[in-house]
Amino acid sequence: MNLNLLPWNNWPLQIESTKINQNFLKLPQMIPGNLLSKGTPILFVLLWSTGFIGAKLGMPHAEPMTFLSLRFLIAICFLVPLVWWFHAPWPSNPSDWLHAGIVGSLVHGGYLGGVFVAIKGGLPAALAALIVGLQPLLTGILAGPLLGEMLTRKKWMGLFLGFLGVWMVVSEKLPEENSFGMDSIFFASLALVSITLGTLYQKRFATKLDIRTGAV
């Protein structure tokens, strides 16, 4: 009888493997909270800004909704393992699923769809970024009557300076001659309205949803 084949000979390896898996699952809790709070906005800005570049590069080769469908499919392939890793809770009742669907339709469907269709129609990516860059200002204007949140003078100044910074960056890249029609402006404006309403709706009805599963 070969004693090396006995099951308890592999127990140390199995125990060590179990410890590694448990430590791997605990990695999210090991990340310092201040690192997450400071790193998440930076990551958001990088992903948000590069979206216009991706749209400009991809639109000559694909239809807007086809491009977005592939983009969402790739994103799901990354997000689902992250949801499992973080043990993030899914919506627990039909109303939460409905709220998540409405927010997703506005923020992802209306906003991204409008931007991509506008750029496909010839709107420069810089001008598209400038139009949707009005979103913080528009949200601040509507947050008072819709959510009862009044912004302080410092916050208004910060929003204005933020938009001014966007304008200073993209203004030099705007074309002197228009190579696009009013339909492109319409879809870019639709994107602006969609992400604004989506943000306000999420604040009003979907604050209890976990952002990780909500993104899926």
XYZ file of C-alpha atoms in Angstrom:
216
model
C 0.000 0.000 0.000
C 1.373 3.364 -1.018
C 1.203 5.574 2.082
C 1.774 8.678 -0.020
C -1.724 8.301 -1.452
C -3.427 8.485 1.930
C -5.761 11.532 2.140
C -4.251 12.995 5.306
C -0.939 13.467 3.506
C -2.567 16.372 1.630
C -4.171 17.945 4.692
C -1.420 20.564 5.302
C -1.699 21.668 1.677
C -5.498 21.829 1.883
C -5.401 23.776 5.141
C -2.874 26.233 3.704
C -4.984 26.638 0.562
C -8.046 27.361 2.701
C -6.131 30.023 4.631
C -5.004 31.650 1.386
C -8.576 31.739 0.071
C -9.847 33.239 3.329
C -7.134 35.891 3.313
C -7.911 36.669 -0.331
C -11.568 37.246 0.510
C -10.561 39.562 3.349
C -8.475 41.812 1.096
C -11.296 44.364 0.533
C -11.610 44.861 4.301
C -7.830 45.296 4.576
C -7.806 48.352 2.288
C -7.649 51.536 4.412
C -10.834 53.595 4.322
C -9.007 56.845 3.592
C -7.332 55.232 0.589
C -10.709 54.214 -0.819
C -12.267 57.616 -0.141
C -9.393 59.450 -1.831
C -8.693 56.985 -4.606
C -12.259 56.432 -5.795
C -12.841 60.037 -7.020
C -9.521 59.990 -8.874
C -10.420 56.697 -10.531
C -13.837 58.091 -11.449
C -12.330 61.183 -13.094
C -9.907 59.049 -15.107
C -12.631 56.688 -16.299
C -15.082 59.512 -17.017
C -12.622 61.608 -19.015
C -11.291 58.724 -21.091
C -14.848 57.797 -22.077
C -14.975 60.672 -24.574
C -11.681 59.575 -26.092
C -12.966 56.026 -26.423
C -16.123 57.285 -28.086
C -14.130 59.353 -30.571
C -11.893 56.405 -31.439
C -14.678 53.845 -31.634
C -17.446 55.685 -33.466
C -15.855 55.496 -36.947
C -15.885 51.703 -36.680
C -19.202 50.843 -35.005
C -22.724 52.048 -34.417
C -23.211 53.798 -31.059
C -25.522 51.230 -29.463
C -23.476 48.298 -30.748
C -20.339 49.863 -29.325
C -22.033 50.522 -25.981
C -23.470 47.000 -25.814
C -19.994 45.522 -26.218
C -18.647 47.985 -23.670
C -21.304 47.034 -21.127
C -20.696 43.336 -21.749
C -16.987 43.748 -21.050
C -17.764 45.809 -17.951
C -20.093 43.103 -16.629
C -17.338 40.518 -17.031
C -15.184 42.614 -14.693
C -17.893 43.777 -12.288
C -19.518 40.432 -11.490
C -16.286 38.913 -10.085
C -15.748 42.105 -8.061
C -19.261 41.860 -6.643
C -18.542 38.273 -5.635
C -15.172 39.274 -4.174
C -16.638 42.077 -2.065
C -19.713 40.002 -1.114
C -21.860 42.959 -2.157
C -25.614 42.519 -1.564
C -28.025 42.477 -4.493
C -31.333 44.407 -4.402
C -33.668 42.634 -2.011
C -37.095 43.524 -3.444
C -38.735 44.380 -6.797
C -38.904 48.114 -6.056
C -35.138 48.258 -5.566
C -34.634 46.475 -8.875
C -36.995 48.984 -10.510
C -35.115 51.959 -9.078
C -31.803 50.458 -10.185
C -33.200 49.938 -13.681
C -34.431 53.522 -13.950
C -31.122 54.939 -12.745
C -29.208 52.700 -15.136
C -31.433 53.674 -18.061
C -30.859 57.373 -17.412
C -27.194 57.357 -16.426
C -25.973 54.673 -18.812
C -28.590 54.528 -21.548
C -29.581 58.174 -21.890
C -26.260 59.743 -20.972
C -23.805 57.451 -22.747
C -26.189 56.808 -25.614
C -26.683 60.528 -26.167
C -22.961 61.274 -26.060
C -22.039 58.464 -28.433
C -24.802 59.300 -30.922
C -23.774 62.969 -30.833
C -20.125 62.141 -31.496
C -21.167 59.719 -34.227
C -23.029 62.631 -35.823
C -19.846 64.684 -35.980
C -19.901 66.534 -32.668
C -16.314 67.017 -31.426
C -15.522 65.095 -28.261
C -14.331 68.335 -26.639
C -17.666 70.044 -27.247
C -19.553 66.981 -26.013
C -17.490 67.064 -22.815
C -18.208 70.773 -22.429
C -21.971 70.293 -22.778
C -22.249 67.424 -20.311
C -19.796 69.283 -18.077
C -22.773 71.465 -17.174
C -24.216 68.524 -15.243
C -22.932 69.565 -11.791
C -24.357 73.058 -12.257
C -27.705 71.767 -13.508
C -27.855 69.242 -10.681
C -27.119 71.974 -8.165
C -29.923 74.122 -9.569
C -32.482 71.291 -9.440
C -31.344 69.775 -6.140
C -32.998 72.585 -4.196
C -36.573 72.310 -5.491
C -36.495 68.523 -6.035
C -34.471 67.275 -3.071
C -34.551 70.200 -0.671
C -30.760 70.455 -0.727
C -29.501 74.012 -0.863
C -25.903 74.559 -1.888
C -23.721 76.986 -0.010
C -21.920 79.854 -1.686
C -18.624 77.967 -1.511
C -20.134 74.946 -3.238
C -21.598 77.106 -5.992
C -18.208 78.715 -6.468
C -16.594 75.282 -6.635
C -19.071 74.104 -9.274
C -18.530 77.233 -11.336
C -14.745 76.940 -11.121
C -14.986 73.283 -12.112
C -16.976 74.112 -15.233
C -14.626 76.997 -15.988
C -11.724 74.563 -15.807
C -13.437 72.211 -18.258
C -14.075 75.107 -20.629
C -10.456 76.280 -20.462
C -9.183 72.792 -21.275
C -11.486 71.967 -24.182
C -12.042 75.430 -25.698
C -8.772 75.333 -27.621
C -9.785 72.041 -29.218
C -13.123 73.264 -30.536
C -13.267 73.489 -34.346
C -13.627 76.890 -35.971
C -16.113 75.537 -38.510
C -19.113 73.453 -37.554
C -19.022 69.965 -39.039
C -22.123 68.791 -37.201
C -25.833 69.472 -37.185
C -28.287 70.505 -34.521
C -29.256 66.873 -34.037
C -25.832 66.252 -32.490
C -26.371 69.170 -30.106
C -29.779 67.721 -29.259
C -28.382 64.298 -28.356
C -25.576 65.848 -26.300
C -28.165 67.945 -24.462
C -30.268 64.815 -23.978
C -27.232 63.179 -22.402
C -26.874 66.158 -20.063
C -30.513 65.982 -18.982
C -30.390 62.194 -18.600
C -27.381 62.079 -16.300
C -28.765 64.991 -14.276
C -32.148 63.320 -13.776
C -30.448 59.987 -13.131
C -28.296 61.542 -10.422
C -31.275 63.213 -8.754
C -33.395 60.055 -9.009
C -30.641 57.956 -7.487
C -30.285 60.420 -4.623
C -34.041 60.401 -4.028
C -34.942 56.728 -4.445
C -31.829 54.560 -4.687
C -29.526 55.599 -1.862
C -29.965 52.228 -0.136
C -28.735 50.276 -3.141
C -25.195 48.977 -3.030
C -23.221 50.870 -5.657
C -21.265 47.745 -6.623
C -24.265 45.606 -7.534
C -26.130 48.652 -8.809
C -23.395 49.220 -11.373
C -23.998 45.758 -12.799
